[in-house]
CSV table of C-alpha atoms in Angstrom, one decimal:
chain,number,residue,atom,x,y,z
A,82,UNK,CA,65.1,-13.6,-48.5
A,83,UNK,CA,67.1,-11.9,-51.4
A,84,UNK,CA,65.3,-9.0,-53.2
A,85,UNK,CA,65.6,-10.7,-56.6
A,86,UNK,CA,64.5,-14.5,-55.2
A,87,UNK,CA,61.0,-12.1,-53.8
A,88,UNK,CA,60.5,-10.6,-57.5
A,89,UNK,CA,61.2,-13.4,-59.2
A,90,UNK,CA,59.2,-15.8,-57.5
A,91,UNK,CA,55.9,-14.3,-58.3
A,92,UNK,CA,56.9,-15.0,-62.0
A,93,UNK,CA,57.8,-18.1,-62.1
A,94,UNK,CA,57.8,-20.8,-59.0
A,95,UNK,CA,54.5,-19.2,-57.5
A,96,UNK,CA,52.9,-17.7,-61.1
A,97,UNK,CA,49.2,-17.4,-59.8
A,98,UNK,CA,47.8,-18.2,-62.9
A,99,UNK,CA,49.8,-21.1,-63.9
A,100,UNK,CA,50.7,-22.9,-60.0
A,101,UNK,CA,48.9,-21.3,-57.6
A,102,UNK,CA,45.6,-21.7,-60.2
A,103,UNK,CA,44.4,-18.1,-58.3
A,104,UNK,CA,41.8,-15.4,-60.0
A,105,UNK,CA,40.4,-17.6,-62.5
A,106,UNK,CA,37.4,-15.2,-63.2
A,107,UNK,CA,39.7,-12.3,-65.1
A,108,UNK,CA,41.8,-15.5,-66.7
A,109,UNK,CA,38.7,-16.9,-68.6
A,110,UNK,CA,36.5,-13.9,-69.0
A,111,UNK,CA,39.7,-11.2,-70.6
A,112,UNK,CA,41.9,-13.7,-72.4
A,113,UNK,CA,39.9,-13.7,-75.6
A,114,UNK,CA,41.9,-11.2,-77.3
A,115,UNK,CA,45.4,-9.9,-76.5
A,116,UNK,CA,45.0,-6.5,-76.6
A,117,UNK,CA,42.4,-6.6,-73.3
A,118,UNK,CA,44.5,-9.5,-71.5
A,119,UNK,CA,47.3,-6.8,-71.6
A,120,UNK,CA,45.1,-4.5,-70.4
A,121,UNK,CA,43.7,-6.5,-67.2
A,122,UNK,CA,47.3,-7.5,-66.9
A,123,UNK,CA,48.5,-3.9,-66.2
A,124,UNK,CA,45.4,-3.0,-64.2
A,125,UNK,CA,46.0,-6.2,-61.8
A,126,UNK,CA,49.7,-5.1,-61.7
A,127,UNK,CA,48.8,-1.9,-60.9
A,128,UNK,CA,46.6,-2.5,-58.4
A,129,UNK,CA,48.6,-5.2,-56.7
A,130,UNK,CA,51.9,-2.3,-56.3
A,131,UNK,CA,49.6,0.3,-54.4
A,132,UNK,CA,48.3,-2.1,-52.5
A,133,UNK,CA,50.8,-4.3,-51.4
A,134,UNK,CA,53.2,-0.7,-50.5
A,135,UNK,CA,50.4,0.7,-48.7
A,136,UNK,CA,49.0,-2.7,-46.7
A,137,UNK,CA,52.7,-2.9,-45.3
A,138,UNK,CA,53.2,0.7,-45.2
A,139,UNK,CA,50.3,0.4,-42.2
A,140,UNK,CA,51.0,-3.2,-41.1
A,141,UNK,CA,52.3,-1.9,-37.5
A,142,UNK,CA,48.7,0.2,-37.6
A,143,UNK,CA,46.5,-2.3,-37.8
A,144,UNK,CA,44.8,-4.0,-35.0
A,145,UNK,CA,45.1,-8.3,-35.8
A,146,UNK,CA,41.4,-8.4,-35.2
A,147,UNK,CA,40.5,-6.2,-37.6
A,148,UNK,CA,43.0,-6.5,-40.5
A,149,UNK,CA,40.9,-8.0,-43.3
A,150,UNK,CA,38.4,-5.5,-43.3
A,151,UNK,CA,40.9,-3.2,-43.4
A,152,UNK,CA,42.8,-4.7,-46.3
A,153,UNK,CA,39.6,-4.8,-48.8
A,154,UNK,CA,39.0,-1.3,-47.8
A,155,UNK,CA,42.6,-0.5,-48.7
A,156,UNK,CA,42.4,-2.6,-51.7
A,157,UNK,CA,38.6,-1.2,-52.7
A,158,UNK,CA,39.7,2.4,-52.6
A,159,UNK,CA,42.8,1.8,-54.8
A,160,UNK,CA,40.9,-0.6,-57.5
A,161,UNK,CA,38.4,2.8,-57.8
A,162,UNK,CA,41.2,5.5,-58.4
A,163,UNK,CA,42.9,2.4,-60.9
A,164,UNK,CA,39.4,2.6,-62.6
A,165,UNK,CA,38.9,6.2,-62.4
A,166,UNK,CA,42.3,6.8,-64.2
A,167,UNK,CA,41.5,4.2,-66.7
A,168,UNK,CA,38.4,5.5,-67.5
A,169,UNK,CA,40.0,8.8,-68.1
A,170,UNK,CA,42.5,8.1,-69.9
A,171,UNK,CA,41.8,4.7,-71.9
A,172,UNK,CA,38.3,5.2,-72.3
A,173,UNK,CA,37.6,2.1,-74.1
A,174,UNK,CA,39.8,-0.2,-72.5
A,175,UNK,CA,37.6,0.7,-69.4
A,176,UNK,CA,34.9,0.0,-71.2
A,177,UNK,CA,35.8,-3.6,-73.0
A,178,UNK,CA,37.0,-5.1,-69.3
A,179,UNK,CA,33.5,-3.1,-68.3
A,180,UNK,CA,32.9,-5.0,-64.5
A,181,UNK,CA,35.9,-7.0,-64.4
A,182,UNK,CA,37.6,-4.1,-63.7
A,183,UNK,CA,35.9,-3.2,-60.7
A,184,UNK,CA,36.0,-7.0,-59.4
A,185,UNK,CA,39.1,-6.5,-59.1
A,186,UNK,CA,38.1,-6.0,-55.2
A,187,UNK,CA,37.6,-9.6,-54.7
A,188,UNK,CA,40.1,-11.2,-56.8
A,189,UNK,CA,42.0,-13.8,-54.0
A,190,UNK,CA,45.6,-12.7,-55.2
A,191,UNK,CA,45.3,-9.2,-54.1
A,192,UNK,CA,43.8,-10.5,-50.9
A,193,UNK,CA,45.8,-13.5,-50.7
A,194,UNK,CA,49.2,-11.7,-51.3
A,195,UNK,CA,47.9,-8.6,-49.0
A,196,UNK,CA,47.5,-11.4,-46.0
A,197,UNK,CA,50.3,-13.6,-46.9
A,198,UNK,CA,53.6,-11.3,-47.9
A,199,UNK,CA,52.4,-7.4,-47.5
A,200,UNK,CA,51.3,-7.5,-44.1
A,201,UNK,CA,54.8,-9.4,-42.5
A,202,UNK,CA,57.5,-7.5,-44.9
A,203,UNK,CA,59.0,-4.3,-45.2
A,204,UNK,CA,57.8,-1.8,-48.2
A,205,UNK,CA,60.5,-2.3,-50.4
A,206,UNK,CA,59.9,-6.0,-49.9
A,207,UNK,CA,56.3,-5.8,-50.3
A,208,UNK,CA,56.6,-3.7,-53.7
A,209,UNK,CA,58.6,-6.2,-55.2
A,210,UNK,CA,56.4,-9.1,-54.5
A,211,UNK,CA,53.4,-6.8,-56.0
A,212,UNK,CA,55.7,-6.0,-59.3
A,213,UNK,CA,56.7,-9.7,-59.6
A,214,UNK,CA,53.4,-11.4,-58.6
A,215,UNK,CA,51.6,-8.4,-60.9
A,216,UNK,CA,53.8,-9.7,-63.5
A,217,UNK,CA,53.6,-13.1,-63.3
A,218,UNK,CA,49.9,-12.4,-63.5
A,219,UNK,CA,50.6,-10.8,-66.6
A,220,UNK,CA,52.4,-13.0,-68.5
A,221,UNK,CA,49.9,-15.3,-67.7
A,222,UNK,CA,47.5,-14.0,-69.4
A,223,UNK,CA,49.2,-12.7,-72.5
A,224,UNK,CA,50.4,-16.1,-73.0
A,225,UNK,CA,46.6,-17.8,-73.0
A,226,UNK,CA,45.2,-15.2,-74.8
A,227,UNK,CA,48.0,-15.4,-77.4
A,228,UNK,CA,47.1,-19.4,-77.4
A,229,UNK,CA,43.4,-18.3,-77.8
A,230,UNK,CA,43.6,-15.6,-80.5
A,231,UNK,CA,46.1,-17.6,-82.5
A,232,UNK,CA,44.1,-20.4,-82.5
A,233,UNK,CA,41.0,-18.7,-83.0
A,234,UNK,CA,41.5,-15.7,-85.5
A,235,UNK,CA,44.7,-17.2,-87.0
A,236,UNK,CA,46.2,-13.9,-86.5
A,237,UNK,CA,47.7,-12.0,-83.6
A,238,UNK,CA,46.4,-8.0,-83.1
A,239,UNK,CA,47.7,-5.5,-80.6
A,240,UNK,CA,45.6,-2.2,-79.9
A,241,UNK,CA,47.6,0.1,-77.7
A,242,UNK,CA,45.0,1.1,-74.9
A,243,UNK,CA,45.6,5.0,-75.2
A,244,UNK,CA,45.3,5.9,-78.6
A,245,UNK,CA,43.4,2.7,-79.5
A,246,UNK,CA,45.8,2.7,-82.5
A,247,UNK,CA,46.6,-1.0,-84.0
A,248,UNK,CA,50.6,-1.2,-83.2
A,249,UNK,CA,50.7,-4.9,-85.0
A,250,UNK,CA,48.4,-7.1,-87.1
A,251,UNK,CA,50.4,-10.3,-88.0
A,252,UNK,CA,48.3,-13.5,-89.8
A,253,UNK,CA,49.7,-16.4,-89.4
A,254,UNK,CA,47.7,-18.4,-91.7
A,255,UNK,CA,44.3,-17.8,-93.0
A,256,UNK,CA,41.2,-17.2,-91.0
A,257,UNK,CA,39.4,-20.4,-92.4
A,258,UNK,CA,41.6,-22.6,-91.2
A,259,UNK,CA,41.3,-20.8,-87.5
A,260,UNK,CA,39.0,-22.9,-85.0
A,261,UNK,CA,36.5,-20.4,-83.7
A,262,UNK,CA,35.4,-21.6,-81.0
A,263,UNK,CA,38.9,-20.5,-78.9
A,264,UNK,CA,37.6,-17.2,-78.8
A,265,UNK,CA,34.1,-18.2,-77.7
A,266,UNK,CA,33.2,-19.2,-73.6
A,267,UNK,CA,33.9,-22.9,-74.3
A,268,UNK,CA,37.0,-22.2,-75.8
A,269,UNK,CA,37.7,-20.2,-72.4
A,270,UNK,CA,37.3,-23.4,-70.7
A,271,UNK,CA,39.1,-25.7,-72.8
A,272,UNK,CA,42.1,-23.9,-73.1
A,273,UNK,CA,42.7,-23.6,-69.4
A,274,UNK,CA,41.8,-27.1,-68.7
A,275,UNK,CA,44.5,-27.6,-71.7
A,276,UNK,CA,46.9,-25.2,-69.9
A,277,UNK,CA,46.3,-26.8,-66.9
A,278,UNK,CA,46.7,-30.3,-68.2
A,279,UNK,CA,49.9,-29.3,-69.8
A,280,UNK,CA,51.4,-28.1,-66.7
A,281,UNK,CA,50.4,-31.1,-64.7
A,282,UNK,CA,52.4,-33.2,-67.8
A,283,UNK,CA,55.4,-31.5,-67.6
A,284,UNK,CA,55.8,-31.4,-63.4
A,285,UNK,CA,56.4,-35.1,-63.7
A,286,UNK,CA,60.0,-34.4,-65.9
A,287,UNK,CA,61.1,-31.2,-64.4
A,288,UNK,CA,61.0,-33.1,-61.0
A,289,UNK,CA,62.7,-36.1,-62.0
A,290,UNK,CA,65.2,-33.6,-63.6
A,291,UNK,CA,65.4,-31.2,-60.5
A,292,UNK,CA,66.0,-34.9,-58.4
A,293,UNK,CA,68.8,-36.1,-60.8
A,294,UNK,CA,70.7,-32.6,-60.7
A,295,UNK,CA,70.1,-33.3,-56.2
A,296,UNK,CA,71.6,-36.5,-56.8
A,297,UNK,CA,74.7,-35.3,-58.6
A,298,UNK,CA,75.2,-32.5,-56.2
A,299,UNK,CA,74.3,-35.2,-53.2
A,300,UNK,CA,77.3,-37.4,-54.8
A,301,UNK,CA,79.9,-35.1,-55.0
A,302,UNK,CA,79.7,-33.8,-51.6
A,303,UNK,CA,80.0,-37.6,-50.5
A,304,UNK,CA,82.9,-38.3,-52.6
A,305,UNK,CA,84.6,-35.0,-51.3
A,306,UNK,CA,85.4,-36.4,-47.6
A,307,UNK,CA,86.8,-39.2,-49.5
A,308,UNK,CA,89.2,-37.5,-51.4
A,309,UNK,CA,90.8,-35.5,-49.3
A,310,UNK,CA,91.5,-38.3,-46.8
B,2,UNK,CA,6.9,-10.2,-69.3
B,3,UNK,CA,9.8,-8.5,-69.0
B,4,UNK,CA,10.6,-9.9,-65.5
B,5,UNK,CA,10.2,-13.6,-66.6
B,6,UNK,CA,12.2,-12.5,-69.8
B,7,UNK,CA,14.9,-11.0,-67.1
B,8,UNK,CA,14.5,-13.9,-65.3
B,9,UNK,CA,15.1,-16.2,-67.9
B,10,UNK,CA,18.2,-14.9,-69.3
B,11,UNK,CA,19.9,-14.5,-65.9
B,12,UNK,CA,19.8,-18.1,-65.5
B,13,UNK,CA,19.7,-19.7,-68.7
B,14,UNK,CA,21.4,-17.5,-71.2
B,15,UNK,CA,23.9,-15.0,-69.7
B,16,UNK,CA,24.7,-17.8,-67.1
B,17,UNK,CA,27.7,-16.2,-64.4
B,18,UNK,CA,29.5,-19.0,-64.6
B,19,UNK,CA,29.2,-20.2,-68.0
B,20,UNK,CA,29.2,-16.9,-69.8
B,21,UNK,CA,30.5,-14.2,-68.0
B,22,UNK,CA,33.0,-16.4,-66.0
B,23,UNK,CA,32.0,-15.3,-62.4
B,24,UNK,CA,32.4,-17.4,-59.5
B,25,UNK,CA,34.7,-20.2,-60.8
B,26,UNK,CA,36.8,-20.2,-58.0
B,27,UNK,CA,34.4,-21.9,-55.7
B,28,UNK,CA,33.2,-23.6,-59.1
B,29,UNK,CA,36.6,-25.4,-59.4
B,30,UNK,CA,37.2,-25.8,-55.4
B,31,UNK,CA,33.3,-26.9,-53.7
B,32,UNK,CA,31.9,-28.9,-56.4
B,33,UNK,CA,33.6,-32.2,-56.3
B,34,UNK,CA,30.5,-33.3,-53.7
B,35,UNK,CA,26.7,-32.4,-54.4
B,36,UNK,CA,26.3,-31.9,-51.1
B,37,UNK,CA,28.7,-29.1,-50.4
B,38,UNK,CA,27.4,-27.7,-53.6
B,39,UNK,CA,23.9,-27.6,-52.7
B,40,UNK,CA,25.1,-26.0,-49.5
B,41,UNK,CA,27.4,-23.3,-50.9
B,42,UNK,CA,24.2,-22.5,-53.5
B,43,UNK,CA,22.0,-22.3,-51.0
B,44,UNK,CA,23.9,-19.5,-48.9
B,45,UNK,CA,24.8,-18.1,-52.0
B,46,UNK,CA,21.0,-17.6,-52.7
B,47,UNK,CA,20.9,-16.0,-49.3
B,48,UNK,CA,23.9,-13.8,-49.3
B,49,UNK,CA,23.6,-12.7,-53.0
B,50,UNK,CA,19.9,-11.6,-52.6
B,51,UNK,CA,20.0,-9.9,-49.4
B,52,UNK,CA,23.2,-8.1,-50.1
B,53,UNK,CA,22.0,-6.9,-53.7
B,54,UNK,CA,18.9,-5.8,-51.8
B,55,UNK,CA,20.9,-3.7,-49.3
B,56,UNK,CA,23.8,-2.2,-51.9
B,57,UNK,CA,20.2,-1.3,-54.3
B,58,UNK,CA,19.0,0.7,-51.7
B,59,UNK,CA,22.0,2.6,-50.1
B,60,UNK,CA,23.4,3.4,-53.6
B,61,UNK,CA,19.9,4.7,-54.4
B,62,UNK,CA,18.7,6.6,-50.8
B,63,UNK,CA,21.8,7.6,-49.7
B,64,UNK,CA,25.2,7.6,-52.6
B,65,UNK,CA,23.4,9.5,-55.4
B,66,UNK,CA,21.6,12.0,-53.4
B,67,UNK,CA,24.7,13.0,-51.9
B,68,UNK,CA,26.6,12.8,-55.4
B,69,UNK,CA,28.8,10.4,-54.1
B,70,UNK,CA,28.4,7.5,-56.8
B,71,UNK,CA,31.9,7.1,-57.2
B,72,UNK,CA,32.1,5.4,-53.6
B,73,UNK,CA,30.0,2.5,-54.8
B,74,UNK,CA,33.0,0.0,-54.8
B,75,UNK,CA,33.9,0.5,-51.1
B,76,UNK,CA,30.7,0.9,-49.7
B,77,UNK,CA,29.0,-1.9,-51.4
B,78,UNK,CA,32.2,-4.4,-50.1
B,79,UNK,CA,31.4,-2.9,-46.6
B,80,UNK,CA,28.0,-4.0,-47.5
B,81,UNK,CA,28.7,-7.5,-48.4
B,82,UNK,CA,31.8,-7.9,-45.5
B,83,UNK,CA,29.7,-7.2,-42.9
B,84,UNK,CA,26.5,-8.7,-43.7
B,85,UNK,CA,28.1,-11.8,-44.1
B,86,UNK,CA,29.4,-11.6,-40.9
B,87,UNK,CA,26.4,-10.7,-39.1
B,88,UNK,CA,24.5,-13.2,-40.8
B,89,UNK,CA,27.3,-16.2,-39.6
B,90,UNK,CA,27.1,-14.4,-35.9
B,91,UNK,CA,23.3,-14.4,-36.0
B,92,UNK,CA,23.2,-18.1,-37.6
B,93,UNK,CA,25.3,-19.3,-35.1
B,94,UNK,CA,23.1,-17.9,-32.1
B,95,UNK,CA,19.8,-18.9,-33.4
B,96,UNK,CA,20.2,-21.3,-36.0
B,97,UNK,CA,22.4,-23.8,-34.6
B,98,UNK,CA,20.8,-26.6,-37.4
B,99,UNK,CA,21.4,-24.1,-40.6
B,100,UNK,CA,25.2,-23.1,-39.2
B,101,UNK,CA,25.7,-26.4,-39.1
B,102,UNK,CA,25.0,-27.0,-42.6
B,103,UNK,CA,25.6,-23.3,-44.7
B,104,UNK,CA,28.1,-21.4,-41.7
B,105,UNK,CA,31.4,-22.8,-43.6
B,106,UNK,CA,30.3,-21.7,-46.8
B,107,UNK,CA,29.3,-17.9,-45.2
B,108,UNK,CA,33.2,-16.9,-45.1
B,109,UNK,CA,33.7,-18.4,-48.8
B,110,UNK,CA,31.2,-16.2,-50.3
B,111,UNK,CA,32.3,-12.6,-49.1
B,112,UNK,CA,35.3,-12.7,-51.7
B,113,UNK,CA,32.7,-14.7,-54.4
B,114,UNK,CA,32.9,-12.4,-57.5
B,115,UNK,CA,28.9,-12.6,-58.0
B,116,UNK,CA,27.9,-10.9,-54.9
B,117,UNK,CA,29.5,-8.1,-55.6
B,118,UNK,CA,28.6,-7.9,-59.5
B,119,UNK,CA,24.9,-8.3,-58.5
B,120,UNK,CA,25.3,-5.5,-56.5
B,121,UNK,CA,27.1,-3.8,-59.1
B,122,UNK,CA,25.0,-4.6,-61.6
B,123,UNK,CA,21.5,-3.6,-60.2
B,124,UNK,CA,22.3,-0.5,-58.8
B,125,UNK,CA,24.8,1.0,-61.7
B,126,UNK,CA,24.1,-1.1,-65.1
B,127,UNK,CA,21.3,-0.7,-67.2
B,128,UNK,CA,19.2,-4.5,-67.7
B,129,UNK,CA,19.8,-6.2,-71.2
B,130,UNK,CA,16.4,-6.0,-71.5
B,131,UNK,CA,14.7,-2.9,-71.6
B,132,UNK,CA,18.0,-0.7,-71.7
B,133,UNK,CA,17.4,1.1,-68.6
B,134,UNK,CA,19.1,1.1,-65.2
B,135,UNK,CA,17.2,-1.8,-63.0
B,136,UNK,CA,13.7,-0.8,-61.6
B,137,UNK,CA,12.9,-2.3,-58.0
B,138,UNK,CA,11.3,-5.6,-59.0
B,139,UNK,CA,13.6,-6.1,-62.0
B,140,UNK,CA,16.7,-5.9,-59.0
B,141,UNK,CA,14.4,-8.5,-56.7
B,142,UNK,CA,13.9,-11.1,-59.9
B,143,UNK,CA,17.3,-10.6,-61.3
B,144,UNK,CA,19.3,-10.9,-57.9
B,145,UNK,CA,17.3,-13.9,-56.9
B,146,UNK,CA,17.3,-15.6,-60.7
B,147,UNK,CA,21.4,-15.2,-61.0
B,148,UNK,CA,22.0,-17.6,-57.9
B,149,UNK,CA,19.6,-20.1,-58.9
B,150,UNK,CA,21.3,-19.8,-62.5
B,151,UNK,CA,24.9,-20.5,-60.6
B,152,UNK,CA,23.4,-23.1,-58.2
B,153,UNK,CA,21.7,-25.3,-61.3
B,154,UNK,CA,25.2,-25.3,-62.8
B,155,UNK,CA,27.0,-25.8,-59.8
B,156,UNK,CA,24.8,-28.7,-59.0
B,157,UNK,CA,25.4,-29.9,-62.4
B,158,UNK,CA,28.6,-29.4,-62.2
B,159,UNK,CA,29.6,-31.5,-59.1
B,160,UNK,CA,27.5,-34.7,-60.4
B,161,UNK,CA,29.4,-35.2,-63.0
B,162,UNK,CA,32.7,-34.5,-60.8
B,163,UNK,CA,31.2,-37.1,-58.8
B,164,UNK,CA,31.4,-39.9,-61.4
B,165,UNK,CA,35.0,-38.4,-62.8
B,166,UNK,CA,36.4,-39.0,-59.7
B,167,UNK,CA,35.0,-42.9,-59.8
B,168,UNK,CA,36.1,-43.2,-63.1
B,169,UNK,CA,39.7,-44.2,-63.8
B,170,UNK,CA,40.4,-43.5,-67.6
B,171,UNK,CA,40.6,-39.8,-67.2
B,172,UNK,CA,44.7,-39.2,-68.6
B,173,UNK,CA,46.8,-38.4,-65.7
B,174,UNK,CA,47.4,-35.0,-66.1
B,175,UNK,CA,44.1,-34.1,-67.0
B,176,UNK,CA,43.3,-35.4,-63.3
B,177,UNK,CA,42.0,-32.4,-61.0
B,178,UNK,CA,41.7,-28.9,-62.4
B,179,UNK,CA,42.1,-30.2,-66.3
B,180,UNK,CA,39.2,-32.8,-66.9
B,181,UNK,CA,37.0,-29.9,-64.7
B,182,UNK,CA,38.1,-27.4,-67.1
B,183,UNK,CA,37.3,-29.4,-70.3
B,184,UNK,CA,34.1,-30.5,-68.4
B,185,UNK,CA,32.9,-27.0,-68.5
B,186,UNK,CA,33.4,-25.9,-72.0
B,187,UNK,CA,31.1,-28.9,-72.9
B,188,UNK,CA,28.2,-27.2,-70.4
B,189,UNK,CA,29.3,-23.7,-71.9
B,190,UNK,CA,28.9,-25.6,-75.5
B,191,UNK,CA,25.2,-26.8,-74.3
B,192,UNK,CA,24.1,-23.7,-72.5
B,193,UNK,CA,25.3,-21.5,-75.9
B,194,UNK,CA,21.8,-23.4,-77.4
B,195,UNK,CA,20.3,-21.5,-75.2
B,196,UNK,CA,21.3,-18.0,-76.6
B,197,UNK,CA,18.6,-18.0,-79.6
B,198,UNK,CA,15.9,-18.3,-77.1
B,199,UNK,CA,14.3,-14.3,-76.5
C-alpha cells in the first residue's frame, strides 16, 4: 500500500469516530468543550504513535500466543509516561480529562489498530497509520465538540493547554438563545446519535455518486475496444 | 449512612454510563436482546467486584509500601487480563452450565472501561462523599453498587431496543447506532432527576 493511502485512510475512509464508531467513551465524556477535546485528541494521538512504532518495532519478538498481553502492557506503560508528561507540564489539562486519561489503556482503537495494522507492517508503516488514525481521531472530536459548544454556549473558546491562556473567544450569537443542554450528558447522547444519523444520510448519495462516476469509467473502457477497431 | 449514601449515588446519580460515559461500547453493541444483557451484567458484576477487590489490595499491600504508585496503570490491567482469564479457564472446567451462559461475555469485559475505573477509582480517588481516599467497605459497596448501576441501565436499555427494532417508523438513517443514541439522552435526561437527591 502507498505511504500516503496508509496516513490518509485513518482520516478519512476508516475515521474511528465517524465509520468505524470505535472509543465512544472519550467521544461523549471530553467533547463538551473544545479546548479538552483537543486535548484528549493529542493525548490519543500521542499515545497511538509510541505505540503503534514500538508494537511493530517488536512484532518479530513476540510469541503469537502471547501477543495481546503483551500489546496492553506495551500500550499501559506508554499511556503512564503520556500521563506523567501531561501532568507535568499541563497540569490542568491532566486534571479536567482526570480518569479518561488513564483509560486510555482500554480504548479498542489503540488495541484494535495495535492487532490489526502494527503488528503485520513495517515501522515507518505503522507510524503513519498511528499519525493518521490519531488524527482522524482528532478531528473527530474537535468537530463534535465544536457542534456541542456552539450550540450550547453560543460561542467558541480555545484554552491552550500549557499556559492555560485563552488564544480565542468568538460569540456567535448571544448565550440566551444557546440550547444548554448540548453541553450537558444528554446533549452527549443526542449529538452523536445526530452525528451518527447524519452520516448514515449521506452514505446513501455519496454511494450512488461513487457508482455513477464506476459507470462512466466502466463505459469508456467499453467503448475504447470499439474505437480503435 | 455513608455507605448506603455511596451506594446510592453509584447507581443512581453518578451512573457510568449515563454520566460519566463508561462502558458504551458494549452499551451500543450487547443490548439489542435482554438476555445477552442480563448476561453481560451479570459477569460484569463478577469481574468488576472481584477485580476492584484484587487491584484495592495490591495497590495498598504491596505498590505504596514500595513507593511504586506510579505502576498502578500496568499492574492493575495485569490484574484485570489475567483474572478474566483465569476465571473463563476455571468456568469452563467446573462450571460447564455458567460458561455456557456468561463465558462469551468474559473476553468482552477485559477491555470494558469500568473495570478498570473501579479499580482506579477505589484505590487512587478519594469518594464524593466524605472526601477521603475509599476505606475497605466503602471499596466493597461502591465496586459492587457501580455494576448493578450499569446493569439496571443496560437492562433498561435493551427493552426498549427490543421494541425499536419491532417498530418500523424509526427514519432510516436514524436506524442502528442513531435512534440508540437519541434513546439514551432521554435516560440521561430522566436519571439527571435524580441528581437533587443527597
Amino acid at each position: 500500500m502507498k505511504k500516503s493511502k496508509i496516513f490518509t485512510s485513518g482520516i478519512f475512509t476508516s475515521n474511528p469516530i465517524f465509520v468505524l464508531f470505535l472509543g465512544m467513551c472519550p467521544v461523549l465524556a471530553t467533547t463538551s468543550s473544545f479546548s479538552t477535546a483537543f486535548g484528549m485528541g493529542l493525548a490519543v494521538t500521542a499515545v497511538l504513535m509510541l505505540t503503534n512504532i514500538l508494537i511493530s518495532a517488536i512484532r518479530k519478538l513476540v510469541p503469537n500466543e502471547v501477543r495481546i498481553p503483551v500489546y496492553i502492557v506495551v500500550i499501559a506503560t506508554v499511556v503512564t509516561i503520556i500521563e506523567m508528561i501531561m501532568k507535568a507540564f499541563t497540569p490542568d489539562l491532566a486534571a479536567t480529562l482526570g480518569i479518561y486519561l488513564s483509560i486510555i489503556v482500554v480504548n479498542c482503537i489503540i488495541l484494535g489498530r495495535a492487532e490489526a495494522f502494527a503488528s503485520k507492517n513495517s515501522v515507518l508503516d505503522s507510524f503513519l497509520d498511528g499519525i493518521g488514525t490519531g488524527l482522524g481521531f482528532l478531528a473527530g472530536l474537535l468537530i463534535i465538540s465544536l457542534l456541542r459548544e456552539v450550540i450550547g454556549t453560543g460561542a467558541l473558546k480555545f484554552q491552550e493547554p500549557f499556559a492555560n491562556t485563552v488564544l480565542f473567544n468568538i460569540r456567535l450569537f448571544p448565550q440566551e438563545y444557546a440550547i444548554s443542554l448540548f453541553t450537558q450528558n444528554a446533549g452527549a447522547f443526542l449529538m452523536l446519535g445526530l452525528v451518527a444519523a447524519s452520516i448514515n444520510a449521506l452514505k446513501g448519495p455519496i454511494q450512488r455518486f461513487k457508482d455513477k462516476q464506476a459507470q462512466k469509467k466502466l463505459a469508456k473502457v467499453a467503448a475504447k475496444p470499439a474505437t480503435n477497431a | 449512612m455513608n455507605l448506603i449514601v455511596l451506594a446510592i449515588s453509584a447507581i443512581l446519580i453518578n451512573n457510568f454510563i449515563l454520566t460519566r460515559f463508561l462502558g458504551i461500547c458494549p452499551f451500543l453493541g450487547v443490548s439489542r436482546k435482554i438476555s445477552s444483557a442480563l448476561g453481560m451484567s451479570l459477569a460484569l458484576i463478577l469481574v468488576v467486584f472481584s477485580s476492584a477487590m484484587l487491584s484495592y489490595g495490591f495497590y495498598f499491600l504491596v505498590l505504596k509500601p514500595l513507593g511504586l504508585e506510579y505502576l498502578y496503570l500496568v499492574s492493575f490491567i495485569l490484574i484485570i487480563a489475567s483474572f478474566v482469564q483465569f476465571v473463563e479457564m476455571f468456568m469452563k472446567k467446573y462450571m460447564v452450565g455458567l460458561y455456557k451462559a456468561l463465558g462469551i461475555y468474559l473476553p468482552l469485559i477485559t477491555t470494558n472501561c469500568v473495570v478498570l475505573t473501579v479499580a482506579i477509582d477505589v484505590a487512587t480517588k478519594t469518594n464524593g462523599i466524605t472526601g477521603v481516599g475509599f476505606t475497605f467497605p466503602e471499596a466493597i459497596v461502591y465496586s459492587l453498587a457501580v455494576p448493578v448501576g450499569y446493569m439496571i441501565i443496560l437492562i433498561l436499555f435493551s427493552a426498549m431496543q427490543e421494541k425499536l427494532q419491532i417498530n418500523s417508523k424509526v427514519p432510516a438513517p436514524f436506524k442502528g447506532n442513531g435512534i440508540a443514541l437519541v434513546t439514551a439522552a432521554l435516560m440521561a435526561l430522566a436519571f439527571a432527576g435524580f441528581g437533587g437527591l443527597i
